Coordinates of C-alpha atoms in Angstrom, one line a residue:
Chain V
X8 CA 40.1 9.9 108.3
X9 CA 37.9 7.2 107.0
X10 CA 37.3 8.3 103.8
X11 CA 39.5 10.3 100.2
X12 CA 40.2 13.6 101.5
X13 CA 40.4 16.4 99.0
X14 CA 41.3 19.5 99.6
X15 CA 40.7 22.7 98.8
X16 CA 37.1 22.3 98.2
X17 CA 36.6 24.8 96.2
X18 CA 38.9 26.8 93.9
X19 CA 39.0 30.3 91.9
X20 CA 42.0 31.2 89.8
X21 CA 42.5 33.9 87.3
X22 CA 43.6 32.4 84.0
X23 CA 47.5 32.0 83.9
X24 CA 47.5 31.2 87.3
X25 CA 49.1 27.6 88.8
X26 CA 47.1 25.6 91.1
X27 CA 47.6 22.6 93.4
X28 CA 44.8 20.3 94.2
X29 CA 45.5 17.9 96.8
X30 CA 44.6 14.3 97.3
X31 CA 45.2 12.3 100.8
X32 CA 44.0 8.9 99.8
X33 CA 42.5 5.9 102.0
X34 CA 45.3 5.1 104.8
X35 CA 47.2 1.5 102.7
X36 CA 45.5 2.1 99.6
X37 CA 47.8 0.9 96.6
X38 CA 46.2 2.7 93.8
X39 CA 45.1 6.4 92.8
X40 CA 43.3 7.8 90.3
X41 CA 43.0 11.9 89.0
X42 CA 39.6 12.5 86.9
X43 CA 38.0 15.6 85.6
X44 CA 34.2 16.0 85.9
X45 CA 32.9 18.8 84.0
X46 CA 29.1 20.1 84.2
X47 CA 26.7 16.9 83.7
X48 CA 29.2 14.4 82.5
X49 CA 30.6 11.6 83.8
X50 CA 34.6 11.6 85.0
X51 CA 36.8 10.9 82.7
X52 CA 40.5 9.5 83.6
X53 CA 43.4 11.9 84.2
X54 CA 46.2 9.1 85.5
X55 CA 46.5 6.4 87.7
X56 CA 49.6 5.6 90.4
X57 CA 50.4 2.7 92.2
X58 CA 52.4 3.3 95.2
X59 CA 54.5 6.4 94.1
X60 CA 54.8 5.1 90.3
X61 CA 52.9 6.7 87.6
X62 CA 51.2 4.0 85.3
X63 CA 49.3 5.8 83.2
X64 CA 49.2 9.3 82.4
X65 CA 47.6 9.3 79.0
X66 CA 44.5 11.2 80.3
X67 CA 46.4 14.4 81.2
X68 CA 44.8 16.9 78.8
X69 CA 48.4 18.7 78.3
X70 CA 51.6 19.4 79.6
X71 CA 50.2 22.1 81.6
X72 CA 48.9 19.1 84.1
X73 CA 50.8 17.3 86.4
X74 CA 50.5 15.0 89.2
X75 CA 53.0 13.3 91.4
X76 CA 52.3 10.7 94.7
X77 CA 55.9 11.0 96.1
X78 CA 55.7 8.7 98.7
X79 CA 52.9 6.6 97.8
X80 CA 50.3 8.0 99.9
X81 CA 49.2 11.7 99.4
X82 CA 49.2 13.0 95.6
X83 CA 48.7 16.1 93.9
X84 CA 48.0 17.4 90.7
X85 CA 49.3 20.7 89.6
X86 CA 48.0 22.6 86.8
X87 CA 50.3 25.2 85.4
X88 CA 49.1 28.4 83.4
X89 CA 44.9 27.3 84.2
X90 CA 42.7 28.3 80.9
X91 CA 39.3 28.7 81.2
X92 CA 38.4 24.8 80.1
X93 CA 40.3 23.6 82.6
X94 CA 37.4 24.6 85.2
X95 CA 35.8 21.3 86.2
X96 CA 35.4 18.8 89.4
X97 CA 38.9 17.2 89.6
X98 CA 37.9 14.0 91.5
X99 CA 40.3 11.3 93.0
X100 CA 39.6 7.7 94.4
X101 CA 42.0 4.7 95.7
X102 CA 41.5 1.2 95.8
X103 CA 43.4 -1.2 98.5
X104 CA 44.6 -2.6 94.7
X105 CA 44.5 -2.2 91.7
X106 CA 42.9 -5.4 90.0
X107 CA 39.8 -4.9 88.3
X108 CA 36.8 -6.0 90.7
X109 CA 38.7 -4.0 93.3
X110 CA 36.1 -1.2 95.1
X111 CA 37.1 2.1 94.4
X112 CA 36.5 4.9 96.7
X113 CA 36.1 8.5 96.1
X114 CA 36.4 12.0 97.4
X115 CA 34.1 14.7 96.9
X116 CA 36.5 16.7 94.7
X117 CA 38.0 20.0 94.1
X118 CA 35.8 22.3 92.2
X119 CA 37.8 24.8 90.3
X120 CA 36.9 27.7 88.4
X121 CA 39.1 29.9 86.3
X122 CA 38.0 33.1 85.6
Chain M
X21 CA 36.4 3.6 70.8
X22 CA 35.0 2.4 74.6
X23 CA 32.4 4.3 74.8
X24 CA 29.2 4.2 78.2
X25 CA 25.8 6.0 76.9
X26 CA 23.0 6.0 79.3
X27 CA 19.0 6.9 79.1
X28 CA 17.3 9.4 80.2
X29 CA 19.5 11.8 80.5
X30 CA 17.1 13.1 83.1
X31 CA 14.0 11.8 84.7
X32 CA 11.8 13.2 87.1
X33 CA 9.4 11.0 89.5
X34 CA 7.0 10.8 92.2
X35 CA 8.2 10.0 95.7
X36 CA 6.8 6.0 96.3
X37 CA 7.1 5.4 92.1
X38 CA 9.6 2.9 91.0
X39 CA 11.5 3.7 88.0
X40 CA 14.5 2.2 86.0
X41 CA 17.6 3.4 84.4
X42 CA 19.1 2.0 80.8
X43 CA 23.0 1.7 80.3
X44 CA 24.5 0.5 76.9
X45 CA 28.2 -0.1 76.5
X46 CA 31.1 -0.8 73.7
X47 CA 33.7 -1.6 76.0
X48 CA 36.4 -4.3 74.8
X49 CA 37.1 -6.1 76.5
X50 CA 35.1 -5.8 78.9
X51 CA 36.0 -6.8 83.0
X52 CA 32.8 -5.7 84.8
X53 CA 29.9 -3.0 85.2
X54 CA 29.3 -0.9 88.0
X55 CA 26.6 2.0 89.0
X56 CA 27.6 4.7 91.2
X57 CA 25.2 7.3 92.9
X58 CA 26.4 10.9 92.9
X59 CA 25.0 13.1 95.3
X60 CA 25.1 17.0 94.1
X61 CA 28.2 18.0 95.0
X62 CA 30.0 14.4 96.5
X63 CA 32.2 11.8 95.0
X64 CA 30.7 8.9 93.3
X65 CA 29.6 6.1 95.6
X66 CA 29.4 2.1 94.6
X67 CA 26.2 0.6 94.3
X68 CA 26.9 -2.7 92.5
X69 CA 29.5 -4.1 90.9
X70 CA 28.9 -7.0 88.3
X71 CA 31.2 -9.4 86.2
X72 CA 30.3 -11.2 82.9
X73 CA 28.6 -14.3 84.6
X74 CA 26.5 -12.1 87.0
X75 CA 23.0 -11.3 85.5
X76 CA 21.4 -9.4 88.7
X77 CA 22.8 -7.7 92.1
X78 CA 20.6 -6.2 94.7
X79 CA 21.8 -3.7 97.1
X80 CA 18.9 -2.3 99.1
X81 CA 16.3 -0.9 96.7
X82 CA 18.5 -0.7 94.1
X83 CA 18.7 -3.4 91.3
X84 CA 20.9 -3.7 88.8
X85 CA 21.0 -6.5 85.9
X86 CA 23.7 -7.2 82.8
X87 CA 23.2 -8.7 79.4
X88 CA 26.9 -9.2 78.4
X89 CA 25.4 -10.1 75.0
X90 CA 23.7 -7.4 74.4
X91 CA 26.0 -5.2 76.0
X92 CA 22.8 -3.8 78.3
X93 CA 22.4 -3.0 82.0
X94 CA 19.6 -1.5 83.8
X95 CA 19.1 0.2 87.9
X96 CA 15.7 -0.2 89.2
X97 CA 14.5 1.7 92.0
X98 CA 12.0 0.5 94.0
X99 CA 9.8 2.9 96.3
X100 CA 11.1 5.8 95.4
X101 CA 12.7 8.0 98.5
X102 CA 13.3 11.9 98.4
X103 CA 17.2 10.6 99.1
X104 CA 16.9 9.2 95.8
X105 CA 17.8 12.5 93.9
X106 CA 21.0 12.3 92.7
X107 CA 23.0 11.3 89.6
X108 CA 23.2 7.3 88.7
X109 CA 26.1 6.9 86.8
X110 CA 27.0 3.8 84.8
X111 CA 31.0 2.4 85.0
X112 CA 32.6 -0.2 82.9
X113 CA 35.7 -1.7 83.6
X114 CA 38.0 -2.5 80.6
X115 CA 40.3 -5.2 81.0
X116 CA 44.0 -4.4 81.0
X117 CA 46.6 -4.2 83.6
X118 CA 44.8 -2.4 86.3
X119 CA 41.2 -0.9 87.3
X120 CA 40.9 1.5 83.8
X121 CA 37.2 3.0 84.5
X122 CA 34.7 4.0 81.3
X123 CA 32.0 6.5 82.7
X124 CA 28.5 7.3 81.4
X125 CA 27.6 11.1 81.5
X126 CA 24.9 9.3 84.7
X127 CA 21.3 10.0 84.6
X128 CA 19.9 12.9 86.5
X129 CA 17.1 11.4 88.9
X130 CA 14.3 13.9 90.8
X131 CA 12.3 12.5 93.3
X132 CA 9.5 15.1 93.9
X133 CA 7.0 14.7 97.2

């Protein structure tokens, strides 16, 4: 496709419950972003990859969230035992690079609930 | 602490009305400025992207400007379109090995007939 491709769309999981959100990024896009958008704020940065390495992970709320880009194209970030505050938009976006004036493109997100 | 605040949080306007959005930043050190539009329920999407030596950028109706010394930006929208309604969020780009992005919370612009 021509765009970031997220998928599922939407998401409901009981609390305890893992979840996979999936990411298929711009077709020779070096970089990748995770961010979490909760209810009238702005994203704020989960991790970054370029290729299949993981740069930067400092955003990841806890151990409960990980993501992995195995073969530097599609990534996906797993959320283990989901509490309530972990519903939000999780949003991605690549960039052909990774400098800073680079455009970045995003998808429209996952929305998960936990309930 | 790198930190994007924007005003109004909100704003609500009459279709044809121009109008124009405020941005302040503490972002060190700072690589450029961008303002995304976010439709309800989409991804962000680019409207301008400025470095330190720009002081304007057009795209359309949309006009952004930077003060890098008083850390300022501002989006005016001229002729206001129902399309309009949407969140305008403010992104900073802090220097450093790769494309680390500082987001406002956005402002939530209504475009009423």
């Amino acid at each position: 496709g021509a765009g970031v491709s997220q998928s599922p769309r939407y998401k409901v999981a009981k609390r305890g419950q893992d979840v996979a959100l999936r990411c298929d990024p711009i077709s020779g896009h070096v970089s990748l972003f995770w961010y979490q958008q909760a209810l009238g704020q702005g994203p704020e940065f989960l991790t970054y990859f370029q290729n299949e390495a993981q740069l930067d992970k400092s955003g990841l709320p806890s151990d409960r969230f990980f993501a992995e880009r195995p073969e530097g194209s599609v990534s996906t970030l797993k959320i283990q035992r989901t509490q309530q505050e972990d519903s939000a938009v999780y949003l991605c976006a690549s960039s052909f690079e990774g400098s800073h004036n680079s455009p970045l493109h995003f998808g429209n997100g996952t929305r998960l609930t936990v309930t | 602490k790198n930190q994007v605040e924007q005003s109004p949080q909100s704003l609500i306007i009459l279709e044809g009305k121009n109008c124009t959005l405020q941005c302040n930043y503490t972002v060190s050190p700072f690589s450029n400025l961008r303002w995304y539009k976010q439709d309800t329920g989409r991804g962000p999407v680019s409207l301008t992207i400025m470095t330190f030596s720009e002081n304007t950028k057009s795209n359309g109706r949309y006009t952004a400007t930077l003060d890098a010394d008083t850390k300022q930006s501002s989006l005016h929208i001229t002729a206001s379109q129902l399309s309009d309604s949407a969140s305008y969020i403010c992104v900073v780009s802090a220097g450093g090995g790769y494309n680390k992005l500082i987001f406002g919370a956005g402002t939530r612009l209504a475009v009423h007939p």
